[in-house]
PDB file of C-alpha atoms in Angstrom:
ATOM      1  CA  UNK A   1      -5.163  13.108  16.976  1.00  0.00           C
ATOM      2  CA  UNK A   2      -4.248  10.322  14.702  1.00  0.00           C
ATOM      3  CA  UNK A   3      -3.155   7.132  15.669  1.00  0.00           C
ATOM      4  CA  UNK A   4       0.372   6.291  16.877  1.00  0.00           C
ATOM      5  CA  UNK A   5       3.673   6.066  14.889  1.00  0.00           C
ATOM      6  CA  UNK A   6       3.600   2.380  13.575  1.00  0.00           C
ATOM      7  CA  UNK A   7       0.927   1.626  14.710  1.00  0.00           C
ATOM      8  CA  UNK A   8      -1.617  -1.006  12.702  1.00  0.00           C
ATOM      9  CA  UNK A   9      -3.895  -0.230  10.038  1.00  0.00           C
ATOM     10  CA  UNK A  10      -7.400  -0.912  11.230  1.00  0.00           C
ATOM     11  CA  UNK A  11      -9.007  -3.127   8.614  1.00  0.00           C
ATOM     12  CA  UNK A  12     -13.037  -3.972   9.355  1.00  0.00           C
ATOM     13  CA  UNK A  13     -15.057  -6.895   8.154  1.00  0.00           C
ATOM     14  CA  UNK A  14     -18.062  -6.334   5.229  1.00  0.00           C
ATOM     15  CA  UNK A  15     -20.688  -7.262   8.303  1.00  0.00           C
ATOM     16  CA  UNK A  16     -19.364  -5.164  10.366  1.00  0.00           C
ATOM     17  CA  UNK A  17     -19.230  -2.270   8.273  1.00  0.00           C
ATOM     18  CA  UNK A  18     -22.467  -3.015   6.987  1.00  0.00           C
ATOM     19  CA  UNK A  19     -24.185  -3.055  10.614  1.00  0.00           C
ATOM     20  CA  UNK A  20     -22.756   0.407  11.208  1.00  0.00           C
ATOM     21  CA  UNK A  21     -24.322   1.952   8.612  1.00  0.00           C
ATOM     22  CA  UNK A  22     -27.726   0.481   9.091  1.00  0.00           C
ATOM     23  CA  UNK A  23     -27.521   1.033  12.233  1.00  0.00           C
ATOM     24  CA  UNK A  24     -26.679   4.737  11.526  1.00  0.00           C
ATOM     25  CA  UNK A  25     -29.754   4.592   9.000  1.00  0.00           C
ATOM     26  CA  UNK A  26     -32.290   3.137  10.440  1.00  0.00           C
ATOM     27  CA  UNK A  27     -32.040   4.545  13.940  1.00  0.00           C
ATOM     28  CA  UNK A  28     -31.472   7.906  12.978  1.00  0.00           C
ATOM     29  CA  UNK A  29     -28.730   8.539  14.968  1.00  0.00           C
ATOM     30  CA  UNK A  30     -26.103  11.078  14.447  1.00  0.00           C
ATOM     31  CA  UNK A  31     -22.763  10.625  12.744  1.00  0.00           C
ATOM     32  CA  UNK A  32     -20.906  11.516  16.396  1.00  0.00           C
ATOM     33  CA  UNK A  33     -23.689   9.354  18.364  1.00  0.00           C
ATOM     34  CA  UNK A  34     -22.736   6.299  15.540  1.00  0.00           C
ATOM     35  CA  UNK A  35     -19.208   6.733  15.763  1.00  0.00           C
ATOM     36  CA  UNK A  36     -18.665   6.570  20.150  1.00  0.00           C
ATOM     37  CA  UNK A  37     -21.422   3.352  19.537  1.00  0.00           C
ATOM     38  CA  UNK A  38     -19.099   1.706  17.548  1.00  0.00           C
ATOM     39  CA  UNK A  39     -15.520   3.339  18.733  1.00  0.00           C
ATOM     40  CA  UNK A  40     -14.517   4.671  15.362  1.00  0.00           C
ATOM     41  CA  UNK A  41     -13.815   8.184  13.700  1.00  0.00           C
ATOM     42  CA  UNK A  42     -16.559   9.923  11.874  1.00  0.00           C
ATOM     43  CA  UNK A  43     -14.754  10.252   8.956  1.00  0.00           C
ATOM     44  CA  UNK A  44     -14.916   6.689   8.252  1.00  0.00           C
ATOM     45  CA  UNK A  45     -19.296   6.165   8.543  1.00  0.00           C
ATOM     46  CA  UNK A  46     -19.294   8.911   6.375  1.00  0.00           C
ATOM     47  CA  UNK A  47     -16.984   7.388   4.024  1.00  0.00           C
ATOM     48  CA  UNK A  48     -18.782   3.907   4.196  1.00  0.00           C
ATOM     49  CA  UNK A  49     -22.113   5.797   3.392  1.00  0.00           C
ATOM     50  CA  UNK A  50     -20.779   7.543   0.378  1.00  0.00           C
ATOM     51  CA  UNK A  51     -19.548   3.589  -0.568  1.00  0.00           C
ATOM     52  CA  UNK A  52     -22.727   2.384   0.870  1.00  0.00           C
ATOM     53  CA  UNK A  53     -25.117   4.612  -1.474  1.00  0.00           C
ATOM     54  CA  UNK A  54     -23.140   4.181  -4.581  1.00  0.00           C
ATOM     55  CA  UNK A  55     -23.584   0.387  -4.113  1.00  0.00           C
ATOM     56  CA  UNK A  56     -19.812  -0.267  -3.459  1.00  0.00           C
ATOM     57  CA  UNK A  57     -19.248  -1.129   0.060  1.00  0.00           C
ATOM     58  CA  UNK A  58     -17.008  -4.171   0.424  1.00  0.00           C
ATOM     59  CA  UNK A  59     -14.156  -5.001   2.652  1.00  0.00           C
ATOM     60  CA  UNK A  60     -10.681  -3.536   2.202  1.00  0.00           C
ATOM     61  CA  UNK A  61      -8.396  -3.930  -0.353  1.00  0.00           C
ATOM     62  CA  UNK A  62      -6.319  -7.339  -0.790  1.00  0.00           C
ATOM     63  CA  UNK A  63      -2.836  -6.645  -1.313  1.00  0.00           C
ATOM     64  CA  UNK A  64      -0.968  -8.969  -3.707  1.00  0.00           C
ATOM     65  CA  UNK A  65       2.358  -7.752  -3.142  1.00  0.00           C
ATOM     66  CA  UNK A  66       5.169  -7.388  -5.773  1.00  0.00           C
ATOM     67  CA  UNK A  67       5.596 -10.336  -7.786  1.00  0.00           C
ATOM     68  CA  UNK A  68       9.219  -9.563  -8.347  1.00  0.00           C
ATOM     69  CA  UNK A  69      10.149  -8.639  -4.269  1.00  0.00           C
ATOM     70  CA  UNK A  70      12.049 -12.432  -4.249  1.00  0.00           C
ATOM     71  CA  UNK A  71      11.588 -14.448  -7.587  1.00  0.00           C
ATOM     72  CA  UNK A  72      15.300 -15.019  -8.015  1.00  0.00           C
ATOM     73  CA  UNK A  73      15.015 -17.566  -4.942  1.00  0.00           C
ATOM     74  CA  UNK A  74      11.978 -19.323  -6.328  1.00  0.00           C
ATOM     75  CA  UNK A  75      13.932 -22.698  -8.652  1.00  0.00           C
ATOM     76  CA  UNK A  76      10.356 -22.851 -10.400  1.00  0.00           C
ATOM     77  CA  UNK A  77      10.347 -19.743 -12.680  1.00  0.00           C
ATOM     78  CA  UNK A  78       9.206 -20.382 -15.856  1.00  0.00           C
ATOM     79  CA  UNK A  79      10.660 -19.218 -18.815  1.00  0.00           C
ATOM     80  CA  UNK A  80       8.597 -16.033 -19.368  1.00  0.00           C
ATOM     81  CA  UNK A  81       8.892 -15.744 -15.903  1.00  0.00           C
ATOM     82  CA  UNK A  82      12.733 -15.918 -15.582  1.00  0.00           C
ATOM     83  CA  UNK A  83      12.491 -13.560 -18.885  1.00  0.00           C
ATOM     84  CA  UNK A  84      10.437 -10.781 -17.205  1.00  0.00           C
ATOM     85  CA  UNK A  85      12.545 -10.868 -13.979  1.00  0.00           C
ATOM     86  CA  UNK A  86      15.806  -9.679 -16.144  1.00  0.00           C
ATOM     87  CA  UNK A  87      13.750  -7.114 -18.236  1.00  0.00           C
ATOM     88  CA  UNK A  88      12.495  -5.426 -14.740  1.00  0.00           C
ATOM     89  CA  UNK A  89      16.095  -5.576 -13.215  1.00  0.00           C
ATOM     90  CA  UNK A  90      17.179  -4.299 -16.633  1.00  0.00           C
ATOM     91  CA  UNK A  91      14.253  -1.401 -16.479  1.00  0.00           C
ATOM     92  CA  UNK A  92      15.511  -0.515 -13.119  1.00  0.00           C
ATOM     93  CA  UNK A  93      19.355  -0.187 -13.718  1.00  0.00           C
ATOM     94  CA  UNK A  94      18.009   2.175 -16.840  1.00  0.00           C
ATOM     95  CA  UNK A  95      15.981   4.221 -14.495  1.00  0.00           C
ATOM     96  CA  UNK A  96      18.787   5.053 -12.445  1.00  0.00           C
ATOM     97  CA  UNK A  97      21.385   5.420 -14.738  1.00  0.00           C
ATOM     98  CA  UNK A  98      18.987   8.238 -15.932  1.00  0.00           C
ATOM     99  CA  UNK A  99      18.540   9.622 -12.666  1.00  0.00           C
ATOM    100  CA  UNK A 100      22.422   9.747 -12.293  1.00  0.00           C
ATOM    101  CA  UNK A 101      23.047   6.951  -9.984  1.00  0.00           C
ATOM    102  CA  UNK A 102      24.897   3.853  -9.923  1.00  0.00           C
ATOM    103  CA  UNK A 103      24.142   0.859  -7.417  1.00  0.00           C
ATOM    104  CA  UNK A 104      27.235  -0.337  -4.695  1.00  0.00           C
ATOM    105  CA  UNK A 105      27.179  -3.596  -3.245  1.00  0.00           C
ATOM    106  CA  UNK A 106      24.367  -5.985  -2.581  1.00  0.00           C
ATOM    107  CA  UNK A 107      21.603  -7.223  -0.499  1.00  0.00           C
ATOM    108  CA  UNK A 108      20.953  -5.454   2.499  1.00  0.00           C
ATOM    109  CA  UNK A 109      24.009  -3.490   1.627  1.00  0.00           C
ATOM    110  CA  UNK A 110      23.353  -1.733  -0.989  1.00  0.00           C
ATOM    111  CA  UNK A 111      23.879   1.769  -1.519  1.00  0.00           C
ATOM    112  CA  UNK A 112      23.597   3.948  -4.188  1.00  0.00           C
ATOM    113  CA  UNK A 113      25.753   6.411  -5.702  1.00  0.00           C
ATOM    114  CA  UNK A 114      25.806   9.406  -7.798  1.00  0.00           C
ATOM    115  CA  UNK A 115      27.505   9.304 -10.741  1.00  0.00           C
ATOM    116  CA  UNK A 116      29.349  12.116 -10.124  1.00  0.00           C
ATOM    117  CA  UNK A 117      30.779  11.076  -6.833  1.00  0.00           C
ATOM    118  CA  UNK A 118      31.610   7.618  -8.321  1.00  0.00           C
ATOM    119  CA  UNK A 119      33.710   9.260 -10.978  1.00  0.00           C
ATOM    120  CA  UNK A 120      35.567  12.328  -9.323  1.00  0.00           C
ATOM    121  CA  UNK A 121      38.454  11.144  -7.245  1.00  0.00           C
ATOM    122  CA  UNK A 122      39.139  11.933  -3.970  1.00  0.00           C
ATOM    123  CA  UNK A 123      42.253  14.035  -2.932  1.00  0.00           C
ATOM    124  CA  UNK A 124      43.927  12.681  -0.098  1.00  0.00           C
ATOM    125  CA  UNK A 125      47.059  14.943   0.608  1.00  0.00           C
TER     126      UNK A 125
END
């Protein structure tokens, strides 16, 4: 069974992963006996052995987020900076016009429409 609905991504330190698998190495112990040691899944030794072997095992990934989620509150955007913000929101209203929809209101309450709907009036008898 996995692990709850929104529940927290476990994220492990290099040592830590490190220990685990020479600990799994060098005592000869068995992927199940490893995993209850340590209170992880299997899956994941075996994983950090296949990383381990091909010389790759380092800790997880570091997230740099999307550089466009909020720039329009930053006041220090550069030029180029400022530039590239309007050709993404440009690039975006494009991709949707393609897709056949149009954008309603702002913020939080956006919503978007199809094209179709937006056009076609309604009958009210």
């Amino acid at each position: 069974m996995g692990r709850p609905k929104g529940g927290k991504n476990r994220k492990y330190p290099y040592e830590f992963k490190l220990k685990v698998v020479e600990d799994y190495l060098r005592n000869h112990l068995s992927l199940l006996e490893t995993a209850d040691k340590y209170g992880i899944v299997e899956k994941r030794i075996r994983d950090w052995m296949k990383l381990y072997n091909e010389g790759i095992l380092k800790e997880g990934r570091k997230h740099r987020g999307n550089k466009f989620a909020a720039p329009h509150s930053s006041k220090s955007l550069t030029n180029e900076q400022r530039l590239e913000l309007e050709n993404l929101k440009l690039k975006t209203g494009n991709e949707r016009l393609k897709k056949g929809y149009l954008a309603r209101g702002g913020g939080a309450s956006k919503e978007y429409v199809s094209i179709f709907d937006a056009n076609t009036k309604s009958s009210k008898n």
